[in-house]
XYZ file of C-alpha atoms in Angstrom:
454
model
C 36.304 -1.955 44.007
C 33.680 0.806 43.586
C 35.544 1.996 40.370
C 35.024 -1.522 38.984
C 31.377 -1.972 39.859
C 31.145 1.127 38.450
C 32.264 0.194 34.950
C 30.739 -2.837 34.946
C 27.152 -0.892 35.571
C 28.378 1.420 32.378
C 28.991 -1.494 30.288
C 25.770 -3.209 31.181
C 23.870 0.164 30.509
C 25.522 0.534 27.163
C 24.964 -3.057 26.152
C 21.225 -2.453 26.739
C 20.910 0.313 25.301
C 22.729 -0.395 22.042
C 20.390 -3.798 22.068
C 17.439 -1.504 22.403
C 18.369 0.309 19.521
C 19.034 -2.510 17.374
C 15.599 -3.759 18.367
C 13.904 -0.756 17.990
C 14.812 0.492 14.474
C 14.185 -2.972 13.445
C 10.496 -2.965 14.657
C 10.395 0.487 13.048
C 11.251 -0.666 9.619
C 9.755 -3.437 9.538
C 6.524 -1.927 10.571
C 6.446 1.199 8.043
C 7.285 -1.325 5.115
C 4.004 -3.136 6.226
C 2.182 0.271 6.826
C 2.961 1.546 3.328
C 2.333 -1.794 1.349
C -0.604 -3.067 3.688
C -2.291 -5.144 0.393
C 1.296 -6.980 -0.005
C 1.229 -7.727 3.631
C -2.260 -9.492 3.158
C -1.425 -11.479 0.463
C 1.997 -12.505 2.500
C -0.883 -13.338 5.293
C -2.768 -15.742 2.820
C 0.296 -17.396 1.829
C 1.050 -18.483 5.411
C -3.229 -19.346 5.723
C -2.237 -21.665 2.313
C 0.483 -23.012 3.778
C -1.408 -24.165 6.796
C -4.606 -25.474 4.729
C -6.829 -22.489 5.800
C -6.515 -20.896 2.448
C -9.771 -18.795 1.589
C -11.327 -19.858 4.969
C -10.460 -16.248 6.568
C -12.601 -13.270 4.588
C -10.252 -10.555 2.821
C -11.600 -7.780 5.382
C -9.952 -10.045 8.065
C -6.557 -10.906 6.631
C -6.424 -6.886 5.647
C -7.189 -5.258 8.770
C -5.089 -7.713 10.655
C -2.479 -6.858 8.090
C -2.777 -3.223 9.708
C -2.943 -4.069 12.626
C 0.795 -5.916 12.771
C 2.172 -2.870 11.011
C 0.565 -0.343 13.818
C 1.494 -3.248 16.479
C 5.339 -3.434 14.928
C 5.865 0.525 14.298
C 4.248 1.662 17.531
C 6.485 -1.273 19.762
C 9.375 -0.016 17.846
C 9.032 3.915 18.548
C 7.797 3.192 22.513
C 10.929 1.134 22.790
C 13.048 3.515 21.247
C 11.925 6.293 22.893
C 11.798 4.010 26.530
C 8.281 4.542 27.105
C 7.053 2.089 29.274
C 10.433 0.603 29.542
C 8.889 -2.781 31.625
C 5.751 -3.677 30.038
C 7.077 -2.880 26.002
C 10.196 -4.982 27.244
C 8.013 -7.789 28.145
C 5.666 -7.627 25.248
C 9.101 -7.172 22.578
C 10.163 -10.558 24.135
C 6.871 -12.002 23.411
C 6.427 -10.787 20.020
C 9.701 -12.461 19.166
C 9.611 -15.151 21.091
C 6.634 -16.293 19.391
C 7.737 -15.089 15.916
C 11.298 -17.287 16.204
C 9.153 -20.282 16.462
C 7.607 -19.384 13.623
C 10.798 -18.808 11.458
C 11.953 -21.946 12.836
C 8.910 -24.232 11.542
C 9.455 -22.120 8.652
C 13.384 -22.795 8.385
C 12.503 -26.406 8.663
C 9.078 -27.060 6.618
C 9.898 -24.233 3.744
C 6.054 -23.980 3.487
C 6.985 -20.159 2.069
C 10.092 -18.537 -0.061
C 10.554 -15.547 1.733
C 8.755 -15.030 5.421
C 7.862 -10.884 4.493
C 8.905 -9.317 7.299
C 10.236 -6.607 5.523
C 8.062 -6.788 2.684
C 9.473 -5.919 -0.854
C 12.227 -4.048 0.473
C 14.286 -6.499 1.715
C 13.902 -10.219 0.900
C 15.984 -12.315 3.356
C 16.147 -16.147 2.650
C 14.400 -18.471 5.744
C 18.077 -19.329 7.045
C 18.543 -15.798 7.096
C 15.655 -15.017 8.780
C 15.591 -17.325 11.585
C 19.514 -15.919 12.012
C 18.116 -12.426 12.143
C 14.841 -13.447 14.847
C 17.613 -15.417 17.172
C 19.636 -11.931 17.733
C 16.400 -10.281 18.221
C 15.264 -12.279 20.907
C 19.073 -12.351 22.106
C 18.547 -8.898 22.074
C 15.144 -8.606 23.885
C 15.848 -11.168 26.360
C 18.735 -8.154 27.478
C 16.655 -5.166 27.187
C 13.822 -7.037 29.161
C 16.063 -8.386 32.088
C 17.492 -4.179 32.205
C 14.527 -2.377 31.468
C 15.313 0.646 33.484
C 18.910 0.702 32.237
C 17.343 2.340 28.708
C 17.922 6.466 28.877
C 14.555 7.736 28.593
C 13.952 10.486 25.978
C 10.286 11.363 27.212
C 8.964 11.998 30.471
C 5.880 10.617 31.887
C 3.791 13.096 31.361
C 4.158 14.095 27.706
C 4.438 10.035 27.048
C 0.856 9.635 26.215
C 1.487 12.282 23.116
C 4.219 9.909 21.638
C 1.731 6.775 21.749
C -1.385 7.921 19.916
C 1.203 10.064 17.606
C 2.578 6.499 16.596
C -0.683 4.612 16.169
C -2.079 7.154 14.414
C 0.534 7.733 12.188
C 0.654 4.538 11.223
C -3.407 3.677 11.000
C -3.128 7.004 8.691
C -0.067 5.983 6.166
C -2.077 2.404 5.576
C -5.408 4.075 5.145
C -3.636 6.496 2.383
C -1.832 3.747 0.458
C -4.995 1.499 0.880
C -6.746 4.246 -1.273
C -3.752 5.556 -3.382
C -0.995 3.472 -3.723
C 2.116 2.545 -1.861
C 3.975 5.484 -1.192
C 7.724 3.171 -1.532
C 7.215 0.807 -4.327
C 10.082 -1.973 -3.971
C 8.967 -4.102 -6.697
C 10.507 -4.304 -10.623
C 6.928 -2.308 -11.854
C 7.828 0.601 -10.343
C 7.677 3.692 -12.169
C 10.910 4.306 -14.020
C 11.214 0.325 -14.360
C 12.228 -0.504 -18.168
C 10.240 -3.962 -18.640
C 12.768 -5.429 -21.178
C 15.415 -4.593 -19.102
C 14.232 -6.352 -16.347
C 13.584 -9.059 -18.553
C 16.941 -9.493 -19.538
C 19.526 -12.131 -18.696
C 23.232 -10.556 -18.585
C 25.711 -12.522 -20.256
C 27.799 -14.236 -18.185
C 25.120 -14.836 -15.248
C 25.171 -17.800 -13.380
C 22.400 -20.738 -15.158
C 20.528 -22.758 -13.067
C 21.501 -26.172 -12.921
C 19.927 -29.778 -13.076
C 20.484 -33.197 -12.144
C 19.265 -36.282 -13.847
C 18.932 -39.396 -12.138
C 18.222 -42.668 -14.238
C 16.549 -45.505 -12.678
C 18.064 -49.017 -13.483
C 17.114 -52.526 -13.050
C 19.247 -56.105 -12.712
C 18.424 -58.906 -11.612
C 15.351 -58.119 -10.024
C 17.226 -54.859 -8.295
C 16.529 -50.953 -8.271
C 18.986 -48.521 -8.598
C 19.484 -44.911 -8.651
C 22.246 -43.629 -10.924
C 23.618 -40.289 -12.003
C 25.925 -39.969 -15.880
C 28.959 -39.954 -13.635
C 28.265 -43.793 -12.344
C 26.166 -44.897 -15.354
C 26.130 -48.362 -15.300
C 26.791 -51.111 -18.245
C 24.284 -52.090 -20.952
C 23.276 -55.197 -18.583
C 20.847 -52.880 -16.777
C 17.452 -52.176 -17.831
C 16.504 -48.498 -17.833
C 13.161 -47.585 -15.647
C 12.472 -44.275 -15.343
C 14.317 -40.725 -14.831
C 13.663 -37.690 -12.997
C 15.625 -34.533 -13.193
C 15.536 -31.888 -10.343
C 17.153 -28.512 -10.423
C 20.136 -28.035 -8.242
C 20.282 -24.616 -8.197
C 18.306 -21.702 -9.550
C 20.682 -19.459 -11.424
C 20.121 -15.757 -12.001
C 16.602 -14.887 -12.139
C 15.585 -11.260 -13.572
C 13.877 -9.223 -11.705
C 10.837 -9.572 -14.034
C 10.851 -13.347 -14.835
C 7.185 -14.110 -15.019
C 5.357 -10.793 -17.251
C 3.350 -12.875 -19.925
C 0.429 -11.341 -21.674
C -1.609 -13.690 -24.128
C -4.662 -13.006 -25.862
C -7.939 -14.584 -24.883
C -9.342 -14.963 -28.154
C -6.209 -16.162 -30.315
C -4.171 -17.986 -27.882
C -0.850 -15.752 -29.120
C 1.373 -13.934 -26.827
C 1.062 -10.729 -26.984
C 4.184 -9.703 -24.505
C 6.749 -8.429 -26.555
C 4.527 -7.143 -28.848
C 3.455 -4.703 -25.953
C 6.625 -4.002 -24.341
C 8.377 -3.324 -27.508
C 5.554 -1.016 -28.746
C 6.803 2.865 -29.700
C 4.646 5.468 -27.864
C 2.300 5.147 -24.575
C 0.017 2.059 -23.869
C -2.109 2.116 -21.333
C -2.800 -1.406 -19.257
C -5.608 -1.582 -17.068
C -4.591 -4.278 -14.551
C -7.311 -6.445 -12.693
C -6.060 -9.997 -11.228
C -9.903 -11.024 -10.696
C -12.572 -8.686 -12.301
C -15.285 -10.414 -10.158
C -13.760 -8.896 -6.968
C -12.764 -5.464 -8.458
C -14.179 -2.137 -7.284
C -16.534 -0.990 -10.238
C -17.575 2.109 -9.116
C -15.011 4.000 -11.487
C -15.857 2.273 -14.547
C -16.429 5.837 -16.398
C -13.380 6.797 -15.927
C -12.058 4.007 -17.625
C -14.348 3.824 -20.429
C -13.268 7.229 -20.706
C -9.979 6.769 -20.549
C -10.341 4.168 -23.405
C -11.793 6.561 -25.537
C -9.118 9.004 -25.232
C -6.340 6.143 -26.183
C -8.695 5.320 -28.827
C -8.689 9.036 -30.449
C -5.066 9.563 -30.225
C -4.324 5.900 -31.405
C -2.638 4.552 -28.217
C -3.074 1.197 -27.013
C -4.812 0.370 -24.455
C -5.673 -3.455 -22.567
C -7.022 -5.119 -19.675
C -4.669 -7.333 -18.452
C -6.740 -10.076 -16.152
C -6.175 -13.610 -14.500
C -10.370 -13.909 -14.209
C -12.008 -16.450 -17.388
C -14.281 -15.455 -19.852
C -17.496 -15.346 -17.852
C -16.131 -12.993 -15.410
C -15.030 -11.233 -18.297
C -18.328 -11.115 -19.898
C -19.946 -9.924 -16.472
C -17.862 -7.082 -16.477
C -18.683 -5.944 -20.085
C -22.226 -6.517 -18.794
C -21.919 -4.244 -16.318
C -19.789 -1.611 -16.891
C -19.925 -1.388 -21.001
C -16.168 -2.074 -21.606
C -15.107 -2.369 -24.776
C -11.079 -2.498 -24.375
C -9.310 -5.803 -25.210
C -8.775 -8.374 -22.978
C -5.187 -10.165 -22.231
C -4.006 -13.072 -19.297
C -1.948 -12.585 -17.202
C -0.691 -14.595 -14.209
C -2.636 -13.657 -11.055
C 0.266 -13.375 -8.964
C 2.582 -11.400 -11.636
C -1.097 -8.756 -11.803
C -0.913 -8.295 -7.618
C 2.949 -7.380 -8.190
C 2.221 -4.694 -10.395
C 0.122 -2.696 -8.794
C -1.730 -2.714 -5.286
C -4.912 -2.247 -6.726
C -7.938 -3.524 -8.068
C -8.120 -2.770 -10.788
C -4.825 -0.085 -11.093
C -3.789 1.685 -14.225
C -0.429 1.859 -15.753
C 0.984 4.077 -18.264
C 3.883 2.770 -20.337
C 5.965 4.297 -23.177
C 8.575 2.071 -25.007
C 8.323 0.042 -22.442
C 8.952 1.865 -19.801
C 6.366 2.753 -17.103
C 6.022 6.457 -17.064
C 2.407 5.959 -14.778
C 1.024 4.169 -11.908
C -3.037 4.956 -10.358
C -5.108 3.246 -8.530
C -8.764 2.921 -9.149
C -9.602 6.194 -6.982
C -7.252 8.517 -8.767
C -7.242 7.873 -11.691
C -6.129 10.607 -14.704
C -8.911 12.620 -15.963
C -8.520 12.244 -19.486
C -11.285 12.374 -22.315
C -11.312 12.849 -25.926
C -11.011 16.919 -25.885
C -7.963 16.423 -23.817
C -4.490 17.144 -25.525
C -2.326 14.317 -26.457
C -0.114 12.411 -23.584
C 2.942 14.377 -25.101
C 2.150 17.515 -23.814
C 0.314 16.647 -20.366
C 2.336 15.800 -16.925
C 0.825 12.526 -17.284
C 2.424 11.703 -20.192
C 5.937 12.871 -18.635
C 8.375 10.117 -16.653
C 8.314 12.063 -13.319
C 9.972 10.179 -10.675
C 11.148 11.255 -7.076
C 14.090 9.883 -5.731
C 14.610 6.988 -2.757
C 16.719 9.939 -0.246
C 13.740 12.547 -1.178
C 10.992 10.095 0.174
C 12.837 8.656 2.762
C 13.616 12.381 3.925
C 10.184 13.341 3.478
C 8.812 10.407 5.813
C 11.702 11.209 8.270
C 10.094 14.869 8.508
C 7.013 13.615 8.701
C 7.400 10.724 11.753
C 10.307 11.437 13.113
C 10.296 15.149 13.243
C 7.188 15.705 15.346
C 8.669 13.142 17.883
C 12.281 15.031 17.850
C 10.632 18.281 18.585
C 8.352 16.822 21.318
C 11.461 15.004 22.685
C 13.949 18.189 22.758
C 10.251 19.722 24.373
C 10.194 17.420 27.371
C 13.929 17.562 27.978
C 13.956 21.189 27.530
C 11.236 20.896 30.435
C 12.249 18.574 32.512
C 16.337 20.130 32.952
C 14.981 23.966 33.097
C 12.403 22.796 35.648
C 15.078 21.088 37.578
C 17.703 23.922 37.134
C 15.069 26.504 38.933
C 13.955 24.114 41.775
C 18.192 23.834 42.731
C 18.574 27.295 42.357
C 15.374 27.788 44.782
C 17.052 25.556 47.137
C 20.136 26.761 46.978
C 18.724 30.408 47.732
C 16.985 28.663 50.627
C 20.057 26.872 51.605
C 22.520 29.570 51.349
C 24.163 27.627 48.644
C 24.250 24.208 50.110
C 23.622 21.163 47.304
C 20.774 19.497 46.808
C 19.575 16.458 44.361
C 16.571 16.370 42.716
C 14.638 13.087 41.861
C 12.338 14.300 39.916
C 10.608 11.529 37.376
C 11.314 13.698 34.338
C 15.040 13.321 33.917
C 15.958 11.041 31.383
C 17.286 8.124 33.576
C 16.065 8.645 37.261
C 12.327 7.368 36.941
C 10.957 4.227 36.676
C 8.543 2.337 34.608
């Protein structure tokens, strides 16, 4: 009988615990996506504000710092769990977080008011059936790791816990601050550098089209119909109207919606751009009346330098012509001015304005407004600088880098506290034993990884 209860306890323990993982490293991603992209978070945050009627009611300072604040809240309920600080109260607040975010994928399931909900930003789009599939074994999850709390092995003791939560917040308040003034340091989206825009452009043969319905609208005899060409009707009916509706969507290229045209001329200017030999440089702005102008030398200068070694160089904007005139006004620009779709300019880059660099298409260069290239007309051509050069650095190196950088400060601390906590308790048995002339003795002490509470 005690064998039994005894492996039923271990089974409960590991089904908690492997629920608290699950939990945990998804908190953790999801939160460092939002940390290192917190612009695409905000404008995920105004499409759920839109979708709700609220749209531009909430300033952009709100929607941004709250979109930094569910990335710190995310990440630092991720690492705490993982870690089993605080097993009861993050238990209770996990379950709350998802209990409240499972109704929201649920209206959203059911109303479609958005595509794609965000909660992994560009890294991983998940339909809203898939969502709502992935925030049910979540709260599955939580509901078990909140009724067990104290079943989770701890990895840090009480007393070096503290370390582990500011570690996390700050860490996290840091990596947002830095991408807020550079860029994101994981770009998910087709612009990225290394991205070939005619490629992504592309159809492959074979992919799947989208498909449409028609439906025809007949009348007899004073009665309405709906019909489709399979069950067309006779010549006796008299035609009223048709819609057509698409079915399904096809295969849609990763860059489906890059259009530049020219403000002056009406003509597109896309493929003329994209299919351009050598470097243009695209200056991209998706309103000029709320970009930062405080940098407008650097891109006047910057225009100059294009302009004495020939390259091309354009302001790609979604703002009219008097917003464009107000920025000539003010800052003297002289570069030529294409549209662009506003939403296609925030993909692109996560800044306001943001420079790229292409050649042949391909972007070789992505700044933001606060670093961007230092370039003027004594400067050597693009050729023979680094920031004329594709230099890219792979997914596993930046993935390892971040690991070293998060993870590897909370390892050491970890292996620390353990280290600790079993020598301490080693030296207070062999103390006893001295005392004891060898007889056993348990220690309770609050440090080891599953005896204390809370």
């Amino acid at each position: 009988m005690t064998k039994r209860l005894m492996n039923k306890e271990t089974i409960k323990d590991i089904g908690v615990n492997v629920c608290r993982f699950v939990v945990a490293l998804t908190f953790v991603f999801s939160g460092y996506v939002k940390a290192v992209d917190p612009i695409g978070t905000q404008y995920k945050l105004n499409d759920y504000l839109a979708a709700v009627n609220l749209e531009g009611s909430v300033p952009d300072y709100l929607t941004l710092s709250a979109s930094v604040l569910l990335a710190a809240v995310e990440l630092s309920l991720g690492i705490l769990l993982l870690f089993a600080i605080r097993r009861r109260l993050v238990s209770k607040l996990i379950l709350a977080f998802m209990t409240v975010m499972t109704a929201i994928t649920v209206w959203i399931a059911i109303a479609d008011p958005v595509k794609d909900c965000g909660c992994f930003g560009d890294a991983l789009k998940l339909t809203n059936g898939e969502t709502l599939l992935k925030n049910i074994v979540l709260l599955a999850a939580s509901i078990v790791v909140c009724k067990w709390p104290c079943a989770m092995v701890r990895f840090i003791g009480k007393a070096n816990q503290w370390i582990a939560i500011n570690y996390t917040i700050l860490y996290s308040i840091a990596t947002s601050t830095y991408c807020l003034y550079a860029l994101p340091v994981f770009d998910f989206r087709p612009y990225h550098i290394g991205a070939d825009i005619r490629k992504g452009m592309e159809i492959p043969p074979g992919a799947e089209q989208p498909q449409f319905e028609t439906t025809f609208i007949l009348k007899k005899n004073g009665q309405t119909k709906e019909f489709t060409l399979e069950n067309y009707p006779d010549s006796t009916w008299t035609f009223v109207d048709s819609k057509t509706v698409q079915t399904s969507e096809g295969y849609v290229p990763p860059i489906h919606d890059f259009s530049m045209e020219d403000m002056t001329t009406g003509d597109d200017m896309t493929d003329d751009v994209i299919s351009s030999k050598g470097y243009t440089f695209l200056l991209v702005s998706p309103h000029l009346e709320n970009a930062n102008d405080s940098y407008f030398g650097n891109m006047n200068q910057l225009y100059d330098y294009a302009q004495a070694h020939k390259y091309r160089f354009y302001c790609l904007t979604a703002s009219n012509a008097k917003a464009i005139d107000r920025w000539r006004d003010m800052t003297g620009a002289e570069y030529p001015f294409l549209f662009t779709d506003e939403t296609t300019l925030k993909t692109i880059v996560r800044s306001n304005p943001g420079l790229l660099l292409l050649k042949d298409g391909v972007v070789i260069g992505k700044w933001s407004h606060n670093q961007l290239p230092q370039l003027d007309d004594e400067s050597a051509p693009l050729d023979k600088l680094p920031e004329g050069k594709l230099s890219v650095t792979s997914l596993g190196k930046k993935i390892c880098l971040s690991l070293l950088w998060f993870f590897l400060p909370l390892f050491i601390l970890s292996l620390a506290d353990r280290t600790w906590a079993w020598t301490r308790r080693f030296r207070k048995q062999k103390s006893a034993a001295g005392q004891t002339g060898g007889s056993d003795s348990t220690d309770k002490d609050n440090n080891t990884p599953v005896a204390d509470e809370g």
